Amino acid sequence: MTRSHEGRRSGVEGLEEVFMKGLRNLILVTTSVVGLASAAQAQTVQADSPANAQTRSDSQATTAPTEADTANDIVVTSYAQSLRNAIDIKRNANAVVDAISAEDIGKFPDRNVAESLSHIPGVSIDRRFGEGEKVAILGTDPALNRMLLDGHALATADWGGNDNDPSSRTFNYSLLAPELVDRLEVYKSPEARLEDGSLGGTVIVRTRRPLDLDANSIFASAGYSYNDRADKGNIRGSGLYSWKNKDETFGILLAGTYDRQQLVRSGVEFFGYEQGAGRFFQTQQDADGNSVLVRGADNQPVLKNPNATVSGGSRQDLADAYLPFGINYAYFQQKRERASIAGTVQYRPTDDLTFTVTGLHIKGNYNNYSQSMYTIPGAWTGDVLQSATVSNGVVTQASFGAANSQSAQLDTLVRRTSLKTDNLNFFADWEGDGGAKISFAGGWSKATGGRNPEYLFNVQTKLPFSYAITPTSAEVNFVGDPTDPANYFTNPNNNDATIEGKPVIINGQQLNAAQIGGLDYSVTTDRDAFGGFDATLPLQGGGIFTDLLIGARVTDHVNRIDARGVNTYLQQSLTGDQLGVDTLVTPSGVFDGTGGSGNATQYLNLPDQAVIDILANAINTPLINKVGASSSVRESTVASYVQLNFDSSGFRGNLGGRLVYTRDISRYALTLPTTENPNPVPVPTRTSTDYLKFLPAFNIAYEVTPDLILRGAFAKVIARPRYQDLAASITQNDVTFDAGGGNPNLKPYESKNYELTAEYYPKPGALISLELYRREIDNYIVNTRVEGVSLFNSLQGQVVSGYSVSRPINAGKAKVNGVLINGQAEIWGGFGIQANYSYQDSSTSTVIADSAVLNLPYLSKHTVNVIPYFESGPFQARVNYNYRSAYFRTIGRLGSQEMVAPYSQLDAQIAYSITPNVTVTLNAQNLLDETYLQYSGTRDRPSAFYKNGRTFVANISFRM
């Protein structure tokens, strides 16, 4: 029940590129499958030999090879053993589960937890900022998949400049130190006992416990990383100590990590596409009041500049063609500094009772600096068009004369941002002699992050310019020197200044000046508190049901954005050489390899302190609370479940249901301009919604033979909207005329999930599996854009009708179908391989503006992982190759269907154990130096090119 209170993708892609990449992936997969099949066949022969012809135990957990096994098998070393451990978890689970296990204390397979998860079939990550941060599972948006730390949610906040997944319910995996992790479990089919809220799957991160480790276990590491695009090196280190008494009744574990990373990302961005009709041509009102093109004697539309020339088509073709709304040369630098401290205390007063307290503190500094040098060709210089070329419905080249107001703008942003996460949990676990169990858990976590503050300063120029674009490149050239400060000027348009709908009063009267920037404080606070119990009751009597599981959980969650700000003004426009600060030039070579060229690759550069000084020496309003940009969502949930486990005649699994009540209270402010009141004061508003859902879950596994398991699963699941999507306040950019708001009446996503798998285990360390899945999703939420919305523009001091406003809605239904093929084997002589292939397809009832069916975010049709490895004595080497085909990312400006082009990543690692306790490791990430390429619907409309560079890491570790 739900209650509310108050108030086809079109175009032809590069066939040659698709064919070559498809051929490459086919070769990789075919080679891998042949290797796997050969290894499996050889190992099957071994399994049939007298030494191995034995029935597995009921547990089927091969934690160590038996003497019979080692007589004929490969000698297992650390990485291969971690793969065996992961296979055992998958094999013995009563649901569809994949796992990744650490090789040893502090020795996780990758430097980043998200990168490790991407090796699992059906799991993919987005590398917009170089390293994996958010995880998509079985073709579903990262925001719809939950991460649970030891079975409970963890509050999360981002740094305020990452549009990968703002205000999400998932976790930024780059914050989680892999040294703290024992294993990762990905539940693709839920059980009633697991916390709800995931559409694709749930990631459970298991950390280590002192009573499970040897007394006085020690781990320490130190490393150095280097990024070739940043051309800077960084240090990193970690340590862990675990102790327990001789009676093994009391233990303490302490761990700490420190990591520093320099990111430099440069590239070209496009702010959507618009038709040339209203930008280059004269218009008039028809009898019905509609705007129509003025036509000449030849019935062709009349250009605003009659001397402009058109090639590649007629003037009508130019009017119908699409041009970039904006072209931006973006230069981004960030220093990521992360430190974490984790601790666990365990006390076992009796053999059947254990108390555990865990704590985690993560602190991250994500200070960053970015410059955006952009043109908005149609809106700013459409009346001074000199020439244009049309190709395949796109204005691929154009040149413009000197602008009447401005031709380009340079925005400089200096962000001071830090992230902090604190977590404290308590567990009490009792287990009786007969298998009865009861566990009590309670916990609290809090995270903060965001811009605190962001300094923004902008200047403009009138220089003539030209542009030329292809699917993989952009060239912008100015007639004049874009590095010369004298060619730039501050906003010259003085207006009566207001902030939050109130006049800015200086010396007793309203200020009349031009805004040149300001300070923005936007801090997110995310807080989660929970309490609950879980109980297992063995069922006697010899029936098929073995255990009854019951439990309940209460959660209170608050997600809040507190916004404050300062507006900065000048009453007289100044040129760049009059600002009174030292200026620089964008470093040469920054845009090399990105696809961006022209003299726009080097422009005026203002250092951090120069921006801060310019703003400090101008006219500043007092720091005020921005009611219109602040919001909060308080979400309370109460859940209870019943689950029956069964095991009989080769069949095992579980059947149960979860009853979940959710209540959301959204607080926000609305700002609705009218003709009578164009700049109103924001009005605080409150909306409350609630719903009750019953979520059944069924998992069954059948052991056809000791080596072959068939599985099936069905479940109803929900995923709740992003927190800030539940707040209806509107935020806007008065330069690019973008705005966005939420929708407090959003319904949760609902899905019926189906799974079928076949798993073949010919030998310890070997697996071949086939997985089929289906998701039938209702109430799917997408961001839609409304063009031409009227909002008050603080830079112009008046209501402007050209805003593009984004707002989430429940768009309808979606279906996702997928086939996953997975295999791994220890081949021969220390060589082994992991490989998997995923095919995923979706259909929706949503149709966007150009009548193309909307794909689901972050779903790639094809994903390939190939990981060959070698281990011999103290030496270990591994190569990770990952490929994912194109995927839809979001709805951009002007209804643009933002797609990410196919992306390949190649990583490598070698390690050498100098002694049994000391290991040296070398990592290389993104060896292909892949370009992150984004396009708008079709490949001939590029929307972003980014380069993040290669990263190399050297590390030495000690453990005992």
Coordinates of N, CA, C and O in Angstrom, one line a residue, residues 367-442:
N367 N 40.2 17.7 -1.6 CA 40.3 19.0 -2.2 C 40.6 19.0 -3.7 O 41.4 18.1 -4.1
N368 N 40.0 19.9 -4.4 CA 40.2 19.8 -5.9 C 40.1 21.2 -6.5 O 39.6 22.1 -5.9
Y369 N 40.6 21.3 -7.7 CA 40.7 22.5 -8.4 C 40.3 22.2 -9.9 O 40.8 21.2 -10.4
S370 N 39.4 23.0 -10.4 CA 39.0 22.7 -11.8 C 38.7 24.0 -12.5 O 38.3 25.0 -11.9
Q371 N 39.0 24.0 -13.8 CA 38.8 25.1 -14.7 C 38.0 24.6 -15.9 O 38.2 23.5 -16.4
S372 N 37.0 25.4 -16.3 CA 36.2 25.1 -17.5 C 36.2 26.3 -18.4 O 35.7 27.4 -18.1
M373 N 36.8 26.1 -19.6 CA 36.8 27.1 -20.6 C 35.8 26.7 -21.7 O 36.1 25.7 -22.4
Y374 N 34.7 27.3 -21.8 CA 33.6 26.8 -22.6 C 33.0 28.0 -23.5 O 32.9 29.1 -23.1
T375 N 32.5 27.5 -24.6 CA 31.7 28.4 -25.5 C 30.3 27.8 -25.5 O 30.1 26.6 -25.3
I376 N 29.3 28.7 -25.8 CA 28.0 28.2 -26.0 C 27.6 28.8 -27.4 O 27.1 30.0 -27.5
P377 N 27.9 28.1 -28.4 CA 28.0 28.7 -29.8 C 26.6 29.4 -30.2 O 26.6 30.5 -30.7
G378 N 25.5 28.6 -30.0 CA 24.3 29.1 -30.5 C 23.7 30.3 -29.7 O 23.4 31.4 -30.3
A379 N 23.7 30.1 -28.4 CA 23.1 31.2 -27.6 C 23.9 32.4 -27.5 O 23.3 33.5 -27.4
W380 N 25.2 32.3 -27.5 CA 26.1 33.5 -27.3 C 26.5 34.1 -28.6 O 26.7 35.3 -28.7
T381 N 26.7 33.3 -29.7 CA 27.3 33.8 -30.9 C 26.5 33.4 -32.2 O 27.1 33.6 -33.3
G382 N 25.3 33.0 -32.0 CA 24.5 32.6 -33.2 C 24.3 33.7 -34.2 O 24.2 33.5 -35.4
D383 N 24.2 35.0 -33.7 CA 24.0 36.1 -34.5 C 25.2 36.6 -35.3 O 25.1 37.4 -36.2
V384 N 26.4 36.0 -34.9 CA 27.6 36.4 -35.7 C 28.2 35.2 -36.3 O 29.5 35.1 -36.6
L385 N 27.4 34.2 -36.7 CA 27.9 33.1 -37.4 C 28.5 33.5 -38.8 O 27.9 34.3 -39.5
Q386 N 29.7 32.9 -39.1 CA 30.3 33.3 -40.4 C 30.2 32.1 -41.3 O 30.0 32.3 -42.5
S387 N 30.4 30.9 -40.8 CA 30.3 29.7 -41.7 C 29.9 28.5 -40.9 O 30.1 28.4 -39.7
A388 N 29.3 27.5 -41.6 CA 28.8 26.3 -40.9 C 28.9 25.2 -41.9 O 28.6 25.3 -43.1
T389 N 29.2 24.0 -41.4 CA 29.2 22.8 -42.2 C 28.3 21.7 -41.6 O 28.4 21.5 -40.3
V390 N 27.4 21.2 -42.4 CA 26.5 20.2 -41.9 C 26.9 18.8 -42.4 O 27.2 18.7 -43.6
S391 N 26.9 17.8 -41.6 CA 27.2 16.4 -42.0 C 26.4 15.5 -41.1 O 26.4 15.5 -39.9
N392 N 25.5 14.7 -41.8 CA 24.7 13.7 -41.2 C 23.9 14.3 -40.1 O 23.7 13.7 -39.0
G393 N 23.3 15.5 -40.3 CA 22.4 16.1 -39.4 C 23.1 16.8 -38.2 O 22.4 17.2 -37.3
V394 N 24.4 16.9 -38.3 CA 25.1 17.6 -37.2 C 26.0 18.7 -37.7 O 26.5 18.6 -38.8
V395 N 26.0 19.8 -37.0 CA 26.8 21.0 -37.4 C 28.2 20.7 -36.9 O 28.6 20.9 -35.8
T396 N 29.0 20.1 -37.8 CA 30.4 19.6 -37.4 C 31.4 20.6 -37.4 O 32.5 20.5 -36.7
Q397 N 31.2 21.8 -38.1 CA 32.2 22.9 -38.1 C 31.4 24.2 -38.2 O 30.4 24.3 -38.8
A398 N 31.9 25.2 -37.5 CA 31.3 26.5 -37.5 C 32.4 27.5 -37.1 O 33.3 27.2 -36.3
S399 N 32.2 28.7 -37.6 CA 33.1 29.8 -37.2 C 32.2 31.0 -36.9 O 31.2 31.2 -37.5
F400 N 32.7 31.9 -36.0 CA 31.9 33.0 -35.5 C 32.8 34.2 -35.3 O 34.0 34.1 -35.0
G401 N 32.2 35.4 -35.6 CA 32.9 36.7 -35.4 C 32.9 37.1 -34.0 O 32.5 36.3 -33.0
A402 N 33.4 38.3 -33.7 CA 33.5 38.8 -32.3 C 32.1 38.9 -31.8 O 31.2 39.4 -32.4
A403 N 31.9 38.5 -30.5 CA 30.6 38.4 -29.9 C 30.2 39.8 -29.5 O 31.0 40.7 -29.1
N404 N 28.8 40.0 -29.4 CA 28.3 41.3 -28.9 C 28.4 41.4 -27.4 O 28.6 42.4 -26.8
S405 N 28.2 40.2 -26.7 CA 28.3 40.2 -25.3 C 29.5 39.3 -24.8 O 30.4 39.8 -24.2
Q406 N 29.4 38.0 -25.2 CA 30.5 37.1 -24.8 C 30.5 36.0 -25.8 O 29.4 35.5 -26.3
S407 N 31.7 35.4 -26.1 CA 31.8 34.2 -26.9 C 32.2 33.0 -26.1 O 31.9 31.9 -26.5
A408 N 32.8 33.2 -24.9 CA 33.3 32.1 -24.1 C 33.4 32.6 -22.7 O 33.4 33.8 -22.4
Q409 N 33.4 31.6 -21.8 CA 33.5 31.9 -20.3 C 34.5 31.0 -19.7 O 34.6 29.8 -20.1
L410 N 35.3 31.5 -18.7 CA 36.2 30.7 -18.0 C 35.8 30.6 -16.5 O 35.8 31.7 -15.8
D411 N 35.3 29.5 -16.1 CA 35.0 29.2 -14.7 C 36.1 28.6 -13.9 O 36.7 27.6 -14.4
T412 N 36.5 29.1 -12.8 CA 37.5 28.5 -12.0 C 36.9 28.2 -10.6 O 36.3 29.0 -10.0
L413 N 37.0 26.9 -10.2 CA 36.4 26.4 -9.0 C 37.5 25.9 -8.1 O 38.3 25.0 -8.5
V414 N 37.5 26.3 -6.8 CA 38.5 25.8 -5.8 C 37.6 25.2 -4.7 O 36.9 25.9 -4.1
R415 N 37.7 23.8 -4.6 CA 36.8 23.2 -3.6 C 37.6 22.7 -2.4 O 38.7 22.0 -2.6
R416 N 37.2 23.0 -1.3 CA 37.7 22.5 0.0 C 36.7 21.4 0.5 O 35.6 21.8 0.9
T417 N 37.0 20.2 0.4 CA 36.1 19.2 0.7 C 36.7 18.0 1.5 O 37.8 17.6 1.2
S418 N 36.0 17.6 2.5 CA 36.5 16.4 3.3 C 35.4 15.5 3.5 O 34.2 15.9 3.6
L419 N 35.7 14.2 3.6 CA 34.7 13.2 3.9 C 35.0 12.5 5.2 O 36.2 12.3 5.6
K420 N 34.0 12.2 6.0 CA 34.3 11.6 7.3 C 33.2 10.5 7.5 O 32.0 10.8 7.3
T421 N 33.5 9.3 7.9 CA 32.6 8.3 8.2 C 33.0 7.7 9.6 O 34.1 7.3 9.8
D422 N 32.0 7.6 10.5 CA 32.2 7.0 11.8 C 31.1 5.9 12.0 O 30.0 6.1 11.6
N423 N 31.6 4.8 12.5 CA 30.7 3.7 12.7 C 31.0 2.9 14.0 O 32.2 2.7 14.3
L424 N 30.0 2.6 14.7 CA 30.1 1.8 16.0 C 29.0 0.8 16.0 O 27.8 1.2 15.9
N425 N 29.3 -0.5 16.3 CA 28.3 -1.5 16.3 C 28.6 -2.5 17.5 O 29.7 -2.7 17.9
F426 N 27.5 -3.1 17.9 CA 27.5 -4.0 19.0 C 26.8 -5.3 18.6 O 25.7 -5.2 18.0
F427 N 27.4 -6.5 18.8 CA 26.8 -7.7 18.5 C 26.9 -8.7 19.7 O 27.9 -8.7 20.4
A428 N 25.8 -9.4 19.9 CA 25.8 -10.4 21.0 C 25.3 -11.7 20.3 O 24.1 -11.7 19.8
D429 N 26.1 -12.7 20.3 CA 25.8 -14.0 19.6 C 25.8 -15.2 20.6 O 26.8 -15.4 21.2
W430 N 24.7 -15.9 20.6 CA 24.6 -17.1 21.4 C 24.2 -18.3 20.6 O 23.4 -18.2 19.7
E431 N 24.9 -19.4 20.8 CA 24.7 -20.6 20.1 C 24.6 -21.8 21.0 O 25.6 -22.1 21.7
G432 N 23.5 -22.5 21.0 CA 23.3 -23.6 21.9 C 23.9 -24.9 21.3 O 24.3 -25.0 20.2
D433 N 23.9 -26.0 22.2 CA 24.5 -27.2 21.7 C 23.7 -27.9 20.6 O 24.2 -28.6 19.8
G434 N 22.4 -27.6 20.6 CA 21.6 -28.2 19.6 C 21.5 -27.5 18.3 O 20.7 -27.8 17.4
G435 N 22.3 -26.4 18.1 CA 22.2 -25.6 16.9 C 21.4 -24.4 17.0 O 21.3 -23.6 16.0
A436 N 20.7 -24.2 18.1 CA 19.9 -23.0 18.2 C 20.8 -21.7 18.3 O 21.8 -21.8 19.0
K437 N 20.4 -20.7 17.7 CA 21.2 -19.4 17.7 C 20.3 -18.2 17.9 O 19.2 -18.2 17.4
I438 N 20.8 -17.2 18.5 CA 20.2 -15.9 18.6 C 21.2 -14.9 18.6 O 22.2 -15.0 19.3
S439 N 21.0 -13.8 17.9 CA 22.0 -12.7 17.8 C 21.2 -11.4 17.9 O 20.1 -11.2 17.3
F440 N 21.8 -10.5 18.7 CA 21.3 -9.2 18.8 C 22.3 -8.2 18.3 O 23.5 -8.4 18.5
A441 N 21.9 -7.2 17.5 CA 22.8 -6.3 16.9 C 22.2 -4.9 17.0 O 21.0 -4.7 16.9
G442 N 23.1 -3.9 17.2 CA 22.7 -2.5 17.2 C 23.9 -1.7 16.7 O 25.0 -2.1 17.0

